[in-house]
Coordinates of C-alpha atoms and ligand atoms in Angstrom, one line a residue:
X1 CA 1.3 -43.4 -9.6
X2 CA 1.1 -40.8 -6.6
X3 CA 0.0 -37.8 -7.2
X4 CA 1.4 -36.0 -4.2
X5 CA -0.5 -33.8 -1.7
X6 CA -2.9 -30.9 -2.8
X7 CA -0.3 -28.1 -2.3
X8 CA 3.1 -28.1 -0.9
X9 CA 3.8 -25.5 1.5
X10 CA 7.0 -23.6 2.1
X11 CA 7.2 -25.8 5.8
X12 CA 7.3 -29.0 3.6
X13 CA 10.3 -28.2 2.0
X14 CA 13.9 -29.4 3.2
X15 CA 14.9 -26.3 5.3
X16 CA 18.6 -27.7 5.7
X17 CA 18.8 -28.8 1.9
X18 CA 17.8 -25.0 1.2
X19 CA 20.1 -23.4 3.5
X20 CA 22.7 -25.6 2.1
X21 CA 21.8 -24.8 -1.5
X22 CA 22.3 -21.4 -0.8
X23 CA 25.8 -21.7 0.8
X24 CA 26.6 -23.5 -2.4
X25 CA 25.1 -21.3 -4.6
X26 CA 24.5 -17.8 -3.6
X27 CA 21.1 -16.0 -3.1
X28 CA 18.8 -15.0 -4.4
X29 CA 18.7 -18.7 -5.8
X30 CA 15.4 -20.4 -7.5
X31 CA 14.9 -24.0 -6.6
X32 CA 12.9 -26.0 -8.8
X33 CA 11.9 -29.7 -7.6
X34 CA 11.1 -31.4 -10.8
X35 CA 8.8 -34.5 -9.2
X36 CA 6.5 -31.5 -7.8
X37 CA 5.7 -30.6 -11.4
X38 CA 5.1 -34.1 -12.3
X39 CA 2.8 -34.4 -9.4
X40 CA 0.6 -31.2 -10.5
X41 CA 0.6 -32.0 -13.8
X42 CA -0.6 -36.0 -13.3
X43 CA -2.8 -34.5 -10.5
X44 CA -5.0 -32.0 -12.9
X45 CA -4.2 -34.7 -16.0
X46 CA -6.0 -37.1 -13.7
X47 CA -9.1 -35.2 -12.6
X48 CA -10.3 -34.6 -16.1
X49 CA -9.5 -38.3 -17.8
X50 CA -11.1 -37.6 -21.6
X51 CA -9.4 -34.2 -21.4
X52 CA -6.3 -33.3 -23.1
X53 CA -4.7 -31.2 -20.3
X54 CA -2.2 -29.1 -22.3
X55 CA 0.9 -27.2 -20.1
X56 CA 0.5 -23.3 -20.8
X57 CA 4.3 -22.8 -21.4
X58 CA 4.1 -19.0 -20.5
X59 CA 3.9 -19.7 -16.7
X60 CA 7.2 -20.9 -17.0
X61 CA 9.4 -21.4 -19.7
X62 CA 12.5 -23.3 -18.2
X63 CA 13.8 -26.4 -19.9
X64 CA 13.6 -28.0 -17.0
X65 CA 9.6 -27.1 -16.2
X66 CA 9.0 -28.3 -19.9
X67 CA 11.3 -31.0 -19.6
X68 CA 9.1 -32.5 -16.4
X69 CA 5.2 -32.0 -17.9
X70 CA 6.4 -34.2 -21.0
X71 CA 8.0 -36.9 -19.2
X72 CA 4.3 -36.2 -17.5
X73 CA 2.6 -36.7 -20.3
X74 CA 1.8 -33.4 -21.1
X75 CA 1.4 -31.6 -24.4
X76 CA 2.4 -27.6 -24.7
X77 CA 0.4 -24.3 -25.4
X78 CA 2.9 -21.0 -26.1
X79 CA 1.8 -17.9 -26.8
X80 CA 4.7 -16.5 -28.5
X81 CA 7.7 -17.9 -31.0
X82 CA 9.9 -18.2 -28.2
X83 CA 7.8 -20.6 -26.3
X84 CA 6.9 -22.6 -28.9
X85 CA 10.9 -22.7 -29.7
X86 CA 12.1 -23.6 -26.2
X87 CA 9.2 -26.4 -26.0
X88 CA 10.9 -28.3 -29.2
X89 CA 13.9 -27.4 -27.9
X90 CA 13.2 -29.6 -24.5
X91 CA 11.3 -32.7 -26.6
X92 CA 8.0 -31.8 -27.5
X93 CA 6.8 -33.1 -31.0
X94 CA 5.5 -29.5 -32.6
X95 CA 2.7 -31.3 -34.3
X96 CA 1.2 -31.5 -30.6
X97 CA 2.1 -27.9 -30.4
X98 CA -1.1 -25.1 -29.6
X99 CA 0.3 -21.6 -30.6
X100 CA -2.2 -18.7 -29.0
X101 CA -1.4 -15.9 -31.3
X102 CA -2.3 -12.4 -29.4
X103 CA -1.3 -9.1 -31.3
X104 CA 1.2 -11.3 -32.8
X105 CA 4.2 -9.9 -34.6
X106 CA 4.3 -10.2 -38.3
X107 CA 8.2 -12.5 -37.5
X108 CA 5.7 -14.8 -34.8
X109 CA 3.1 -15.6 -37.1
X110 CA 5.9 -16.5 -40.2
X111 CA 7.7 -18.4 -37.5
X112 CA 4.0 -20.1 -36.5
X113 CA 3.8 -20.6 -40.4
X114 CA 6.8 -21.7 -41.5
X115 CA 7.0 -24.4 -38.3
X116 CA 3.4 -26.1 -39.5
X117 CA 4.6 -26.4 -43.2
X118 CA 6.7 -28.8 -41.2
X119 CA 4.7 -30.0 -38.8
X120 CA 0.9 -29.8 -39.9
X121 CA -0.2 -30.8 -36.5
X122 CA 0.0 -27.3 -35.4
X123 CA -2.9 -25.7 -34.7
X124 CA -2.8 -21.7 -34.7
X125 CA -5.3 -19.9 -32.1
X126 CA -6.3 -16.4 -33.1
X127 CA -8.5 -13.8 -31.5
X128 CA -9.1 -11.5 -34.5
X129 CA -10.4 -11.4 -37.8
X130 CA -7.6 -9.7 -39.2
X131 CA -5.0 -12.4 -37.6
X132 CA -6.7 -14.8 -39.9
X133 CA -5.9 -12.6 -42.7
X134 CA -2.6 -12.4 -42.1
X135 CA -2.4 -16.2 -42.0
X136 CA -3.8 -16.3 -45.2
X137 CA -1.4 -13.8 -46.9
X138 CA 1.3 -15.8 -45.4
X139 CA 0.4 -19.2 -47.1
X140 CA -1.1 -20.6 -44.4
X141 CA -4.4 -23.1 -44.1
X142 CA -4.0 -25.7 -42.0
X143 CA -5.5 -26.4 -38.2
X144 CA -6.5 -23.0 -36.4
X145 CA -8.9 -22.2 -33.6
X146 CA -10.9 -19.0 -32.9
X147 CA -10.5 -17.5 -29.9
X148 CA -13.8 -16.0 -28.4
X149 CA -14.4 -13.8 -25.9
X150 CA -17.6 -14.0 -23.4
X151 CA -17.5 -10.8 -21.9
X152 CA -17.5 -12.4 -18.4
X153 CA -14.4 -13.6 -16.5
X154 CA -13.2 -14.6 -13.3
X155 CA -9.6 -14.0 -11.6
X156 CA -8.0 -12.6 -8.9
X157 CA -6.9 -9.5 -10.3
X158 CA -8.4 -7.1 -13.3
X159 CA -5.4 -7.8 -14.9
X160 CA -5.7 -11.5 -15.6
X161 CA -9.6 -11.7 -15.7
X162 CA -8.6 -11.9 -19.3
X163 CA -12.3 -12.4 -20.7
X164 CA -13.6 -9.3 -19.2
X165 CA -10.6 -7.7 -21.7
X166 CA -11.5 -6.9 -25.0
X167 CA -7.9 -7.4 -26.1
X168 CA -8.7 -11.3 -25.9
X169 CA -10.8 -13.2 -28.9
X170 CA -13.5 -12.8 -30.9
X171 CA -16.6 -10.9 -29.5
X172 CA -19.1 -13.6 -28.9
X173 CA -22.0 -12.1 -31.1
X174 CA -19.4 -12.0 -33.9
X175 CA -18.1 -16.0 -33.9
X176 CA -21.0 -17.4 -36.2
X177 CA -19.8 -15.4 -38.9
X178 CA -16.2 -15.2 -38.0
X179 CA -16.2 -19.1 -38.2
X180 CA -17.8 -19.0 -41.5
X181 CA -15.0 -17.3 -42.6
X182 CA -12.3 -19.2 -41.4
X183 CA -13.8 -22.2 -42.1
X184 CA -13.5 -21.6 -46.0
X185 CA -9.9 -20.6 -45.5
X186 CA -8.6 -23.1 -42.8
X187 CA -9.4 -26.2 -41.3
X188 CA -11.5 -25.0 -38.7
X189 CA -10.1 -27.5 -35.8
X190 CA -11.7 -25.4 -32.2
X191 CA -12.9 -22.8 -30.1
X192 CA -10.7 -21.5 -27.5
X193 CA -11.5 -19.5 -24.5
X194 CA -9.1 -18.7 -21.4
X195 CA -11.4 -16.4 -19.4
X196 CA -9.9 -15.9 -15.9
X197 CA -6.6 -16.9 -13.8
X198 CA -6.4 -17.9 -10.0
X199 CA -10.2 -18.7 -9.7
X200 CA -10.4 -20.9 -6.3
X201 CA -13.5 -21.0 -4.1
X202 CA -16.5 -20.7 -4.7
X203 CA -15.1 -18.6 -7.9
X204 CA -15.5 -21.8 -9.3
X205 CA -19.2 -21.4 -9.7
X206 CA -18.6 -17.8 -11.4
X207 CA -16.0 -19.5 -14.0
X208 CA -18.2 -22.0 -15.0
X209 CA -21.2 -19.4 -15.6
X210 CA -18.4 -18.2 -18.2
X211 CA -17.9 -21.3 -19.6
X212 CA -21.3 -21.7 -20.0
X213 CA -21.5 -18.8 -22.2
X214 CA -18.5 -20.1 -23.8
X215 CA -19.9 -23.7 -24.6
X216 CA -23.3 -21.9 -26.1
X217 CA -21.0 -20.3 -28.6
X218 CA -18.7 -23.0 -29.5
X219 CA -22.2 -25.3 -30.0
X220 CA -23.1 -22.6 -33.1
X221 CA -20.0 -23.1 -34.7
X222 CA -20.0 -27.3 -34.8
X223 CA -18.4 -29.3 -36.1
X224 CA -15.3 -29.0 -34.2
X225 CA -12.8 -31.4 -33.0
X226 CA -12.0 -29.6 -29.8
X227 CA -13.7 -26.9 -27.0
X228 CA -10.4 -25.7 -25.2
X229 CA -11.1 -23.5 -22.3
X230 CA -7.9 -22.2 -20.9
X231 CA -6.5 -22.2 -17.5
X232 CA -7.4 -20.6 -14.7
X233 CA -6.7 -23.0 -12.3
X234 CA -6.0 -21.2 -9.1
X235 CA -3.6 -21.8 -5.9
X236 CA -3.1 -21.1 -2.1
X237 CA -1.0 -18.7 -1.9
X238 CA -2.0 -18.2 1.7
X239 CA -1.0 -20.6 4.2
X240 CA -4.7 -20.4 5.7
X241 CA -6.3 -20.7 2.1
X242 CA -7.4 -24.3 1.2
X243 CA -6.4 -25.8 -2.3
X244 CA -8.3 -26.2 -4.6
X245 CA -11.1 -28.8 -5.0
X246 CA -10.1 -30.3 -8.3
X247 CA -13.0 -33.1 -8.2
X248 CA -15.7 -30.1 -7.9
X249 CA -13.7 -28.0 -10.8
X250 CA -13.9 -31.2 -12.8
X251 CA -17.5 -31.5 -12.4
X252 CA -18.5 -28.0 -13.0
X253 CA -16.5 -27.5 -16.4
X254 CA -17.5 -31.3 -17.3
X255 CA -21.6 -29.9 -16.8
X256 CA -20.7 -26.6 -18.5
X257 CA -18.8 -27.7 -21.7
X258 CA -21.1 -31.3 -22.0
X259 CA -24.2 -29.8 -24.6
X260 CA -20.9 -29.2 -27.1
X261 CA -20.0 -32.4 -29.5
X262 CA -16.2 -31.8 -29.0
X263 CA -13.3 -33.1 -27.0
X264 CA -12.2 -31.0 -24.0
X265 CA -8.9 -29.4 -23.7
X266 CA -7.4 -27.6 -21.0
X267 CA -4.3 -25.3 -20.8
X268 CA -3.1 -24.5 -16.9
X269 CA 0.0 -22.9 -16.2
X270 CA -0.1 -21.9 -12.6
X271 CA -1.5 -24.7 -11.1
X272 CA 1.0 -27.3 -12.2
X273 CA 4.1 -25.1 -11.4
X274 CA 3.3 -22.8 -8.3
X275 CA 4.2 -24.8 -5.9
X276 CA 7.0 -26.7 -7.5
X277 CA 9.2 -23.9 -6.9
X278 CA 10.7 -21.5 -4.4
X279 CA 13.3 -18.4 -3.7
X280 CA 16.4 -19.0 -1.2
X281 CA 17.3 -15.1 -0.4
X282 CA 20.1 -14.3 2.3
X283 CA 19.0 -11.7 5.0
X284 CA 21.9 -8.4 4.3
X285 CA 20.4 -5.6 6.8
X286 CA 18.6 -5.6 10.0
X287 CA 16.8 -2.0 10.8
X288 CA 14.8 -0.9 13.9
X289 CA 12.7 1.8 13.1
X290 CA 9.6 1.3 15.4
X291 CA 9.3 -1.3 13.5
X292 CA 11.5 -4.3 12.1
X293 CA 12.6 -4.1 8.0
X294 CA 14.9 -7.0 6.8
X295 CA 16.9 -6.3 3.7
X296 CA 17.1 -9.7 1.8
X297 CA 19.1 -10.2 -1.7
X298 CA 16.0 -10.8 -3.8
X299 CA 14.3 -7.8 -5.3
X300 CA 11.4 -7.3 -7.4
X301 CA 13.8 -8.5 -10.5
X302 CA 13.7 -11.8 -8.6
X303 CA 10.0 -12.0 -8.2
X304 CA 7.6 -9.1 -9.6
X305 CA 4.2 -10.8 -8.3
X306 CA 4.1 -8.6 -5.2
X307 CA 5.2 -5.2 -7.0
X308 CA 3.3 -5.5 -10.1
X309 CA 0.1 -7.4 -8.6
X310 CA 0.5 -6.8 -4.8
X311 CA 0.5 -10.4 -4.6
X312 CA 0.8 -12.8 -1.3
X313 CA 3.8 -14.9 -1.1
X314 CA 4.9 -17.1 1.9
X315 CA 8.0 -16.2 3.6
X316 CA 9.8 -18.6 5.9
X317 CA 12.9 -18.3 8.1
X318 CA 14.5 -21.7 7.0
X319 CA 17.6 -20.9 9.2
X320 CA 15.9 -20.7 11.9
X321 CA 12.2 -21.6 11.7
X322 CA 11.8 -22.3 15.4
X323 CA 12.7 -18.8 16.7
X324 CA 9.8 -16.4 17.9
X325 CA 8.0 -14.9 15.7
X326 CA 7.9 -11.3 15.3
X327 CA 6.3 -9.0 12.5
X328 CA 8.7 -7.7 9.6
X329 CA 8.5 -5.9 6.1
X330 CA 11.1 -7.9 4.4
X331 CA 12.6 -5.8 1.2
X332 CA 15.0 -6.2 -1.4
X333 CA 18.0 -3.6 -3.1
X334 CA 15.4 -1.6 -5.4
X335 CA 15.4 2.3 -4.6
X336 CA 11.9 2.0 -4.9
X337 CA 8.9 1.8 -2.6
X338 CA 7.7 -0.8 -4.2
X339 CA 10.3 -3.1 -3.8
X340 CA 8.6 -5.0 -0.6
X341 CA 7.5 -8.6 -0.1
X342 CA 5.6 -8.4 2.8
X343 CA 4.5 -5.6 5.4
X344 CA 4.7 -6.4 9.1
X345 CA 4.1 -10.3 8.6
X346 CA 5.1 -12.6 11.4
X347 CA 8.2 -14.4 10.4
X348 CA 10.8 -16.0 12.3
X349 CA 13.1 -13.2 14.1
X350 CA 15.6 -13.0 11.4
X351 CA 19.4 -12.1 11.6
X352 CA 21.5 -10.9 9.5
X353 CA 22.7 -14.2 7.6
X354 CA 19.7 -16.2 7.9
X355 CA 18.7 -17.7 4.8
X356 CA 14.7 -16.8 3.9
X357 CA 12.8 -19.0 1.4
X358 CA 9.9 -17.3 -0.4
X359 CA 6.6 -19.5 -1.7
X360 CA 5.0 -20.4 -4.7
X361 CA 8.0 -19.1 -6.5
X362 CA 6.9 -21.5 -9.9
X363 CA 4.2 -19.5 -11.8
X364 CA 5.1 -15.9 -13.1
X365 CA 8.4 -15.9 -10.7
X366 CA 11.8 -16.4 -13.5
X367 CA 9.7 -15.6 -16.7
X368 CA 9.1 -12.1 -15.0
X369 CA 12.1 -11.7 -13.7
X370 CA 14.8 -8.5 -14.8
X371 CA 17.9 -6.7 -14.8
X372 CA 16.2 -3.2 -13.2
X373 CA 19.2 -1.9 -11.8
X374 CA 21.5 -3.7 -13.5
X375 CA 21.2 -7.0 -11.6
X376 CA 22.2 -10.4 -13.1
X377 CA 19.0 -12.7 -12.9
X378 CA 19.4 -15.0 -10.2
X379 CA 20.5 -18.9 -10.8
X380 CA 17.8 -21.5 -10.5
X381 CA 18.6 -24.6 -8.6
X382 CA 16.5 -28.3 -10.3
X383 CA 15.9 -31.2 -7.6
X384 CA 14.6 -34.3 -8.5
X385 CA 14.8 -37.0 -5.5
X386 CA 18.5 -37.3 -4.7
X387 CA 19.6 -35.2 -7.9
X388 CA 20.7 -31.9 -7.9
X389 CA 21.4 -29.7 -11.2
X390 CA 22.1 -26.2 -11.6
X391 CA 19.5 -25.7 -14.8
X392 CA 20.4 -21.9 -15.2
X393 CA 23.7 -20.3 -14.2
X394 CA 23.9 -17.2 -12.6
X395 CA 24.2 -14.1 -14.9
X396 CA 26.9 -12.0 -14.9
X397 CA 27.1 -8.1 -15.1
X398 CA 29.0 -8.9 -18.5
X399 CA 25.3 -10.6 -19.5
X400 CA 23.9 -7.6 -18.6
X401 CA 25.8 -5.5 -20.9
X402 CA 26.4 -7.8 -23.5
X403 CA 23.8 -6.9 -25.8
X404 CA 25.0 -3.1 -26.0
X405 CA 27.6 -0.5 -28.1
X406 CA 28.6 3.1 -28.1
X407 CA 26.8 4.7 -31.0
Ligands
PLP501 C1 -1.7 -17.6 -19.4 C2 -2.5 -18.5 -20.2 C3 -2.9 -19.7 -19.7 C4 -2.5 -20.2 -18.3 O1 -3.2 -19.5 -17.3 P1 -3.1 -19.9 -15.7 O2 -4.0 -19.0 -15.1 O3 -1.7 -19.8 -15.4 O4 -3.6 -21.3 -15.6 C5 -3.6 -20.6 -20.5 N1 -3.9 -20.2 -21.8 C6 -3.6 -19.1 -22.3 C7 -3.9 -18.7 -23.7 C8 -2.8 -18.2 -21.5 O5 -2.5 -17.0 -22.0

């Protein structure tokens, strides 16, 4: 089966089918292509053949997304009720179903609960000794994993180098006796770790260190059925950055994790639905001040990345591609500062009606997405070959105000 190029760009997609799509369907407009996931997901799924390559369901919640890494083959992680929910909800069997408890709400864990007395399969991740008493107290015993924390992490930004955070798993120095006393309660299935998010490069050497640690810990703690170390899997976000070298990744997790007498799961979320997606936004102002600022339709409710994380996203004039390029802060209708994409980038000369599509939409693009200032979340547009499906409508005003009443 082809597993498609290392990374789709924004100049690989159809410009004409997304200038069409949004004449037909309004901006700002996500557009999903369904084989793309497929291909990421068989990709990854490939490289690491005695691996069970879970789909971290956070990334990306929509039915559509979940719908695609089954018929891949894919089994789901969620980290919350609602996940877990929506996963069933597009096919998946919840006795394949990994549930990563963090700070979870007394109503998450009794959903967790009451969902394994039916399908016993489920296996419960938890981070904190007193998560595991909770279980207890609600009944439970069945399949869990302990969550551990190295102390060391890799990532892009602070924010997701989740194993430097102490708000993630188990302190390593604590697991021994940690999984002594879960192991008389539950059945003591694994060890998880996630310890870093966007790691490319030579990063990769740095996230293996980690795992290193990781495997060390999970070795004093055997027997286990599984060692399940996370995502992390990074992509290009930059047009000059190259993909990432799965066969090398494969290698130095296979040398890291291989002293520890488990199976190997994985659970990436970004790598299998970055590039799988993308945002159609319709150019609304044009204003010279020294320099060139292009009002677009998308804000920072469309896409938060560059706000919250002062993220890189591709930006591409798929009007008019071919025009001269000339540098532009592109913006959207939030009266705040921080509402910018990009900051005298070289796009396209755009007009006012020209149709921009912005990259690597997939991974923390919807599932971040708000109402700030009131404004409906945007439809999202699912391609797959030939077929074309609107998989979420466009919200209304009345959707934003549904949920309230005069007190
Ligand atoms: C977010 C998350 C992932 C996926 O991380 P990516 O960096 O998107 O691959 C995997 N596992 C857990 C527990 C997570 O919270």
């Amino acid at each position: 089966m082809d597993n498609g190029p290392p990374v789709r760009r924004l100049a690989d997609w159809d410009h004409d089918r997304l200038v069409a799509f949004a004449d037909r369907f309004e901006t700002p407009l996500y557009v999903l292509d369904r084989e793309r996931v497929r291909e990421n997901y068989r990709r990854i799924d490939s490289a690491f053949p005695d691996a069970e390559v879970m789909y971290a369901a956070k990334t990306n919640t929509g039915r559509a997304v979940l719908e695609s890494v089954l018929d891949a083959g894919a089994t789901i992680e969620g980290a919350a009720a609602g996940e877990l929910q929506r996963a069933i909800d597009a096919g998946a069997d919840p006795n394949d179903l990994q549930y990563t408890a963090v700070n979870p709400p007394d109503r998450e864990l009794e959903y967790a609960v009451d969902l394994a007395a039916e399908a016993p399969g489920l296996t419960i991740t938890a981070g904190a000794r007193d998560t595991f008493d909770r279980l207890e107290a609600l009944g439970y015993s069945g399949r869990v994993a302990i969550r551990v924390n190295p102390g060391i992490g890799t990532g892009h930004h602070d924010d997701v180098a989740t194993g430097k955070h102490a708000k993630f798993g188990i302190p390593g120095d604590d697991l021994p006796a940690v999984a002594d006393s879960v192991r008389e309660r539950f059945d003591l299935v694994g060890v998880h770790a996630h310890v870093g998010s966007g790691v490319l490069g030579d990063e990769i050497d740095e996230h293996a260190r980690a795992l290193e640690v990781v495997a060390d810990l999970a070795k004093g703690v055997e027997p286990i059925e599984f060692l399940d170390v996370g995502g992390g899997f990074g992509v290009p976000y930059r047009e000059d950055t190259d993909p990432l070298d799965l066969d090398r990744v494969a290698d130095a997790i296979r040398d890291a994790v291989a002293g520890v007498d488990a199976d190997l799961k994985l659970e990436p979320g970004r790598y299998v639905v970055a590039d799988a997606e993308c945002i159609v936004t319709r150019v609304n102002t044009i204003k010279e001040v020294g320099s060139t600022v292009v009002g677009v339709d998308a804000s920072l409710a469309t896409l938060v990345r560059p706000a919250m994380f002062g993220a890189y996203h591709p930006i591409r004039n798929v009007s008019a591609p071919d025009r001269e390029a000339t540098p532009v802060s592109v913006g959207g209708p939030c009266c705040t500062g921080a509402d910018v994409f990009c900051t005298d980038r070289p796009i396209a000369r755009p007009e006012r009606g020209d149709v921009l599509a912005i990259g690597m939409a997939g991974a923390y693009g919807y599932d971040l997405a708000s109402q700030f200032h009131s404004q409906p979340r945007p439809a999202e547009v699912a391609i797959d070959g030939d077929h074309v499906a609107v998989v979420r409508r466009r919200e209304t005003i009345d959707d934003v105000t549904r949920v309230e009443r005069s007190g």
